[in-house]
PDB file of C-alpha atoms in Angstrom:
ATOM      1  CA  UNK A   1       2.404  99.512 -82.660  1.00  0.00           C
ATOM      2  CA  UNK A   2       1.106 101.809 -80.227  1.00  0.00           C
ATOM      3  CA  UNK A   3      -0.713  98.837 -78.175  1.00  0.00           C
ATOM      4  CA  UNK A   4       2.055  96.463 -78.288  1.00  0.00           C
ATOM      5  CA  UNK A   5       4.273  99.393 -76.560  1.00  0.00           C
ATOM      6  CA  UNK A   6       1.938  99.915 -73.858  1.00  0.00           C
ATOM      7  CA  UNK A   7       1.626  96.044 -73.542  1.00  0.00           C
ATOM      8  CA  UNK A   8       5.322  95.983 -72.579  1.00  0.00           C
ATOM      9  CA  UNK A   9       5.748  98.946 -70.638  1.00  0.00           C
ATOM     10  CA  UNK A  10       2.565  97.530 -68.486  1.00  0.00           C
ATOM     11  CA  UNK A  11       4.555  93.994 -68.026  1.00  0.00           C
ATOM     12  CA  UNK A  12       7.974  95.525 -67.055  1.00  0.00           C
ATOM     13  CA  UNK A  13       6.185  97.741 -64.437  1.00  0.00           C
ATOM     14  CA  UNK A  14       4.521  94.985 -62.839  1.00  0.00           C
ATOM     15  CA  UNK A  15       7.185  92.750 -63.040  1.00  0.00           C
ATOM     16  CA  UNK A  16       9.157  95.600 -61.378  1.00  0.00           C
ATOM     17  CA  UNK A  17       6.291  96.573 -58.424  1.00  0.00           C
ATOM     18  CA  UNK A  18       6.332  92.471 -57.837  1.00  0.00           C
ATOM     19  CA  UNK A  19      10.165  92.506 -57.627  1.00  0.00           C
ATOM     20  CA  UNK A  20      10.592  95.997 -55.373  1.00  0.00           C
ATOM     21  CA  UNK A  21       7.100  94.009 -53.537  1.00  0.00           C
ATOM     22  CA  UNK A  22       8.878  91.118 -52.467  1.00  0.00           C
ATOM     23  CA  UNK A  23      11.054  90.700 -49.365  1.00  0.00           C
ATOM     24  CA  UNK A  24      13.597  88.048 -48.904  1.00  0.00           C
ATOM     25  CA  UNK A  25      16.073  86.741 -46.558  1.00  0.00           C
ATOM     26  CA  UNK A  26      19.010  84.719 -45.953  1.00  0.00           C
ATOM     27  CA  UNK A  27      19.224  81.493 -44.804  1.00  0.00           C
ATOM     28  CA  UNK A  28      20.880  81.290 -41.490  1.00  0.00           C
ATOM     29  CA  UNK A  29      22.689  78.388 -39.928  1.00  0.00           C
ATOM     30  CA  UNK A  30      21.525  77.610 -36.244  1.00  0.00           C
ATOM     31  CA  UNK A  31      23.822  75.673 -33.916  1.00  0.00           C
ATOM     32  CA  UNK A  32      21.648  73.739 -32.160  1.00  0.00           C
ATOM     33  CA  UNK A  33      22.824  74.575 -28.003  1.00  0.00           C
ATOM     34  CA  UNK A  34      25.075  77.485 -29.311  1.00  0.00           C
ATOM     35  CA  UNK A  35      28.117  76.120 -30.071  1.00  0.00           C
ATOM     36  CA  UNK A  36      30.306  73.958 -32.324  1.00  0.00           C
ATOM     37  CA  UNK A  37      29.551  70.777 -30.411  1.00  0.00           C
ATOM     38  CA  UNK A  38      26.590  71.103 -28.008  1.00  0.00           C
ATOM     39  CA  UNK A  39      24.245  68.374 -29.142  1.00  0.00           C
ATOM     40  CA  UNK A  40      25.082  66.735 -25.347  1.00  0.00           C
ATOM     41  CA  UNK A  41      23.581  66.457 -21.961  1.00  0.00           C
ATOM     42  CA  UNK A  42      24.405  69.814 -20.626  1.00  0.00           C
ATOM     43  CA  UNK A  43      22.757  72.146 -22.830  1.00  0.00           C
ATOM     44  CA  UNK A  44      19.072  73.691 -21.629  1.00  0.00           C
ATOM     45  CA  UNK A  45      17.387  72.753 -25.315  1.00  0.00           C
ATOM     46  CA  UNK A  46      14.606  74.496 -24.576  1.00  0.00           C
ATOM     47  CA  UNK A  47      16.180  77.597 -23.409  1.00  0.00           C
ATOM     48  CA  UNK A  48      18.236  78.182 -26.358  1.00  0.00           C
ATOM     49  CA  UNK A  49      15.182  77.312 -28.717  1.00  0.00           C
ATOM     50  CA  UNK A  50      13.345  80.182 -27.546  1.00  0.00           C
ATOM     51  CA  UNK A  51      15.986  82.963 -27.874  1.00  0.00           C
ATOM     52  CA  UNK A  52      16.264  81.897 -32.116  1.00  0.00           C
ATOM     53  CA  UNK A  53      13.839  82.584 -34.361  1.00  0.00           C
ATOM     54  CA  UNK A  54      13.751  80.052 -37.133  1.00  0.00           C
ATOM     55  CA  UNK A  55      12.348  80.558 -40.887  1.00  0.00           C
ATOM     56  CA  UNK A  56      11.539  78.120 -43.912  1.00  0.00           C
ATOM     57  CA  UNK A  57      14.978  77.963 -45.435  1.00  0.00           C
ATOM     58  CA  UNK A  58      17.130  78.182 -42.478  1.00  0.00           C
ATOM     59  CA  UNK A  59      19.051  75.121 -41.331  1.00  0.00           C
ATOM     60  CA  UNK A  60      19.980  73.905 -37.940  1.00  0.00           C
ATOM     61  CA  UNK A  61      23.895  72.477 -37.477  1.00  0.00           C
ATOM     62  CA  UNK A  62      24.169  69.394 -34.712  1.00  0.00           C
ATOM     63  CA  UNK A  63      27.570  69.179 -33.609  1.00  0.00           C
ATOM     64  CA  UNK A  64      28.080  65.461 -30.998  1.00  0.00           C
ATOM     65  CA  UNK A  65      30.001  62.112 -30.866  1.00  0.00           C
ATOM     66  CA  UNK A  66      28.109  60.174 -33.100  1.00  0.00           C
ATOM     67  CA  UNK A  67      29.625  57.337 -31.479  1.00  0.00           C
ATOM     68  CA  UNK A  68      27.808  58.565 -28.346  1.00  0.00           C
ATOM     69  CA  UNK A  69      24.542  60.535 -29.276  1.00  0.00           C
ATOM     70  CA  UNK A  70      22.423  60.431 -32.462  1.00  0.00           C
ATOM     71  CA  UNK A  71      19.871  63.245 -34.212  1.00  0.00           C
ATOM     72  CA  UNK A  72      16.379  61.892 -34.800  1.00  0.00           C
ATOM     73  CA  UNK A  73      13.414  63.696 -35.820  1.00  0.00           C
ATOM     74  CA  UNK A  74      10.441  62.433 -34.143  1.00  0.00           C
ATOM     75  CA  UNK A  75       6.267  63.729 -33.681  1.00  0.00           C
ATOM     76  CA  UNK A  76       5.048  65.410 -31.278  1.00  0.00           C
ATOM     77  CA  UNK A  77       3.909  62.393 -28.987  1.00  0.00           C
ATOM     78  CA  UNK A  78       7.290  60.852 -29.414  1.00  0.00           C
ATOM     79  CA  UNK A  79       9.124  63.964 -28.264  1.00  0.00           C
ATOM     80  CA  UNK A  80       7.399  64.345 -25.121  1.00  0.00           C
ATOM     81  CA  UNK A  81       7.480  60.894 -24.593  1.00  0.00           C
ATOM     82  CA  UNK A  82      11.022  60.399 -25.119  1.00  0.00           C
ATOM     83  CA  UNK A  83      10.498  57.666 -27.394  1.00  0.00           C
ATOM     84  CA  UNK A  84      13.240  56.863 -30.425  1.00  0.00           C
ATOM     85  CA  UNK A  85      11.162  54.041 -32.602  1.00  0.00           C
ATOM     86  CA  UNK A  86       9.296  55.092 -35.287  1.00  0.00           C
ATOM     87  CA  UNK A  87      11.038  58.339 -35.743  1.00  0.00           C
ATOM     88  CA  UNK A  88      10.756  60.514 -38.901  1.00  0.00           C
ATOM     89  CA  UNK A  89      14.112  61.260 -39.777  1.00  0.00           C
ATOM     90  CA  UNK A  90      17.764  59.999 -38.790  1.00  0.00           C
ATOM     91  CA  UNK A  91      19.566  63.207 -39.281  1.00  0.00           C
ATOM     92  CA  UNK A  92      22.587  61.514 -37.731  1.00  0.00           C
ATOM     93  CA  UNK A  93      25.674  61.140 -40.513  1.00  0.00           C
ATOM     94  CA  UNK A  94      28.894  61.877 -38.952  1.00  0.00           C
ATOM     95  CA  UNK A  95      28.360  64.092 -35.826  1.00  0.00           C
ATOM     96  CA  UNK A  96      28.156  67.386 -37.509  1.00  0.00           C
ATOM     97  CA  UNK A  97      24.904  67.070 -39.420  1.00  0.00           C
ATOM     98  CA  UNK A  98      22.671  69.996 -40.941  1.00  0.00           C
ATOM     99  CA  UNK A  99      18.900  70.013 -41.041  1.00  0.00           C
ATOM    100  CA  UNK A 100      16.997  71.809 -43.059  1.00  0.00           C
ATOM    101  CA  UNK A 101      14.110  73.526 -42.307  1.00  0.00           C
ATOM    102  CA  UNK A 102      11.633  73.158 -45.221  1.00  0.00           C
ATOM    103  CA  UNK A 103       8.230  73.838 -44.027  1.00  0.00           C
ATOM    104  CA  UNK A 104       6.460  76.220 -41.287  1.00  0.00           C
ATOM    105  CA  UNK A 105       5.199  74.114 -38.708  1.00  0.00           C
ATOM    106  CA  UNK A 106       7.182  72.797 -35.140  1.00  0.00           C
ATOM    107  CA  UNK A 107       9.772  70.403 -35.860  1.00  0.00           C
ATOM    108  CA  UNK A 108      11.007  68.325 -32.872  1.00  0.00           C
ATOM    109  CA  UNK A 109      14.659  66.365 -32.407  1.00  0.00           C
ATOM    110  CA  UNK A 110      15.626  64.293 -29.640  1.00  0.00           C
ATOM    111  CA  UNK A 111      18.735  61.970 -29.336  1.00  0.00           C
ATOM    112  CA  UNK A 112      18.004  58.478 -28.683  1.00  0.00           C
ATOM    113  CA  UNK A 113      19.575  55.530 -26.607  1.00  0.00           C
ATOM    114  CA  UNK A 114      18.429  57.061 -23.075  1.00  0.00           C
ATOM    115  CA  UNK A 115      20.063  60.750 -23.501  1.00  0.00           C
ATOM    116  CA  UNK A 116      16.461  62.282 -24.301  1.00  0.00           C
ATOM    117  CA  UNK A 117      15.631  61.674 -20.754  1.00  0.00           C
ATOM    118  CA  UNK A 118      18.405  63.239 -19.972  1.00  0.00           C
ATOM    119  CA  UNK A 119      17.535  66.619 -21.797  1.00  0.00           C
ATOM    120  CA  UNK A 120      18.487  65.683 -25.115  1.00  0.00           C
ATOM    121  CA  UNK A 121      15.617  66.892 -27.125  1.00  0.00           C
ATOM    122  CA  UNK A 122      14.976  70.361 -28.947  1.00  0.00           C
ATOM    123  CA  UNK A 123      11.373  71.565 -30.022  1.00  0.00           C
ATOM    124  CA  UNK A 124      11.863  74.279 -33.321  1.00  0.00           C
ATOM    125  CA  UNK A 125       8.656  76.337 -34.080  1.00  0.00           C
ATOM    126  CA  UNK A 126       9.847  77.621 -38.171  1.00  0.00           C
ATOM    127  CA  UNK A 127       8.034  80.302 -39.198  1.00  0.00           C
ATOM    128  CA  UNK A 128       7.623  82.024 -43.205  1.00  0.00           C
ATOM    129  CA  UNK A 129       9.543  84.556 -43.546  1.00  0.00           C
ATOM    130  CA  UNK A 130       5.672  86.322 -44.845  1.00  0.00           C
ATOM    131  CA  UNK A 131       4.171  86.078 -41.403  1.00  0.00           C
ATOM    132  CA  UNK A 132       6.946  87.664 -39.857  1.00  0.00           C
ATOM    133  CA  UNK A 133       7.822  91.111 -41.843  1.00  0.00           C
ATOM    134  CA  UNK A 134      10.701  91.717 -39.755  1.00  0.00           C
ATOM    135  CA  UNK A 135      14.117  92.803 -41.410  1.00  0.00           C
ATOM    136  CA  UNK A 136      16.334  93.132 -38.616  1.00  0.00           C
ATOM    137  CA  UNK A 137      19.499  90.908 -38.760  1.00  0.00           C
ATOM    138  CA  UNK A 138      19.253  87.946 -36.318  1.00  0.00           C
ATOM    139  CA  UNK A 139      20.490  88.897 -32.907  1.00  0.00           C
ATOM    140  CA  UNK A 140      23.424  88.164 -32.062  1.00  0.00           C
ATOM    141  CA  UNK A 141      24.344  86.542 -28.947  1.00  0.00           C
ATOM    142  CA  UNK A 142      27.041  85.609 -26.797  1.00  0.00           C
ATOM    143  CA  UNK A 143      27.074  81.889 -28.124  1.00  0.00           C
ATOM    144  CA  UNK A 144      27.801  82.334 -31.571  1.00  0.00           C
ATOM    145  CA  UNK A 145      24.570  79.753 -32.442  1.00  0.00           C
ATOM    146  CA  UNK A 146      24.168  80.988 -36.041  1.00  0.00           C
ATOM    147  CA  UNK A 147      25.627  81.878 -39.072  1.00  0.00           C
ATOM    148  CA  UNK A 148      24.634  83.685 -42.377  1.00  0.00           C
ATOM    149  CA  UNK A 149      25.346  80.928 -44.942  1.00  0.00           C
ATOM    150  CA  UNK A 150      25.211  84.006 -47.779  1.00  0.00           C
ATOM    151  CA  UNK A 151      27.558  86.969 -46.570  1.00  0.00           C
ATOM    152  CA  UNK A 152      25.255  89.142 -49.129  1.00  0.00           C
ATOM    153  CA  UNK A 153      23.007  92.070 -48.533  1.00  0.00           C
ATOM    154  CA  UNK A 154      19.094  90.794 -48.104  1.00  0.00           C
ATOM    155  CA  UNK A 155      17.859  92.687 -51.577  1.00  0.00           C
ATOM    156  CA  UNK A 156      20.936  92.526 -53.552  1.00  0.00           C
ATOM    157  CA  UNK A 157      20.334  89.799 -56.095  1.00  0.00           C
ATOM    158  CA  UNK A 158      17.181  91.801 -56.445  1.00  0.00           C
ATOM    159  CA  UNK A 159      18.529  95.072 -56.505  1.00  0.00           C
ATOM    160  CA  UNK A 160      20.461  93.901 -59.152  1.00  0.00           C
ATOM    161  CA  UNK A 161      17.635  92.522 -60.939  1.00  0.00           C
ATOM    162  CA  UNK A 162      15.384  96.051 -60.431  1.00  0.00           C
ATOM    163  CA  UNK A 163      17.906  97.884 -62.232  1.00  0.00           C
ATOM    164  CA  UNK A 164      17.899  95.485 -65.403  1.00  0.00           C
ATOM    165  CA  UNK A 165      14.430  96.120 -65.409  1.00  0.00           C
ATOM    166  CA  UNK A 166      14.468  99.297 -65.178  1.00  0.00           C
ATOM    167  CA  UNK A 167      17.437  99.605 -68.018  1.00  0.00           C
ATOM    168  CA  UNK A 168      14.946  97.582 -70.325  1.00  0.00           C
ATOM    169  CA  UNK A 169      12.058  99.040 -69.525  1.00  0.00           C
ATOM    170  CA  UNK A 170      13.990 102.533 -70.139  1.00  0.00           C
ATOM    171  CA  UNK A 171      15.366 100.718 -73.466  1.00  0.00           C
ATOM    172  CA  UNK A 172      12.123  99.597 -74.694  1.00  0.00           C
ATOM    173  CA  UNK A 173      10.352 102.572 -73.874  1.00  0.00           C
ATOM    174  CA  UNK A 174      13.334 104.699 -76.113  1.00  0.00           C
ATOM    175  CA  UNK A 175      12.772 101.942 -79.176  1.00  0.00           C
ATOM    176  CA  UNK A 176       9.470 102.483 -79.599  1.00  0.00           C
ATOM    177  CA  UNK A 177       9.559 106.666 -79.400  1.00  0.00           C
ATOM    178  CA  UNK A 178      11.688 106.669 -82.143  1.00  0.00           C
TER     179      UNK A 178
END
């Protein structure tokens, strides 16, 4: 009996380190240019790239005409070549597509039919959340370019979660003293 209690106590304090041991953050919506509809001509891409910071999870928002402009992702060589054939991904739906980002790595968009040699093309370096151990909310800026998708605190699903464990482990710990 004795065993079996110190079995559980050692899995609900582990569990808990690993859950107090974990950080986490919320996806955040990036409007690709800084506003509602900048996915045009005018818009310094490259600029505005480099003032985000972009992690696995987050998505980025393209807001254009679709009847004008379109959303593909392309490689490397076709983004600096300005090339739309053989692209990777048509994110283009209706003019006010999302993106996710899924994996760490650069991912790089350019709008076809001429307009990437006209600036049209946006390079995103996503990092894990991991490499970058930062918790400081996302800066804000004067263009509005992102969004918290989840309007909750960063830990509280797992603050909520610590203190069930803690309750239990408390519990169990009670259960087998008596």
């Amino acid at each position: 009996m004795r065993s079996l209690r110190n079995g559980v106590v050692k899995v609900l304090v582990i569990l808990l380190v690993n859950l107090l041991s974990t950080e986490c953050r919320n996806p955040i919506l990036h409007r690709v240019g800084g506003g509602r509809f900048s996915w045009n001509p005018n818009i310094n891409f490259t600029n505005w790239s480099i003032h985000e910071q972009f992690y696995v999870g987050d998505w980025l928002y393209f807001g254009f005409d679709k009847l004008i402009y379109n959303v593909l992702e392309v490689n490397k060589t076709n983004y600096e070549k300005c090339e739309d054939k053989d692209f990777l991904t048509n994110v283009t739906r209706g003019g006010r597509d999302v993106f996710n980002l899924t994996d760490a790595k650069v991912f790089y968009f350019l709008s076809g039919r001429g307009f990437c040699f006209k600036g049209m093309k946006v390079a995103v370096l996503v990092k894990d959340f991991s490499e970058d151990q930062s918790l400081e909310p996302p800066h804000n800026n004067q263009h509005g370019d992102h969004d918290l998708l989840f309007t909750n605190n960063v830990f509280s699903s797992y603050h909520y979660v610590s203190h069930i464990i803690i309750f239990l482990a408390i519990f169990v710990f009670q259960c087998f003293h008596m």
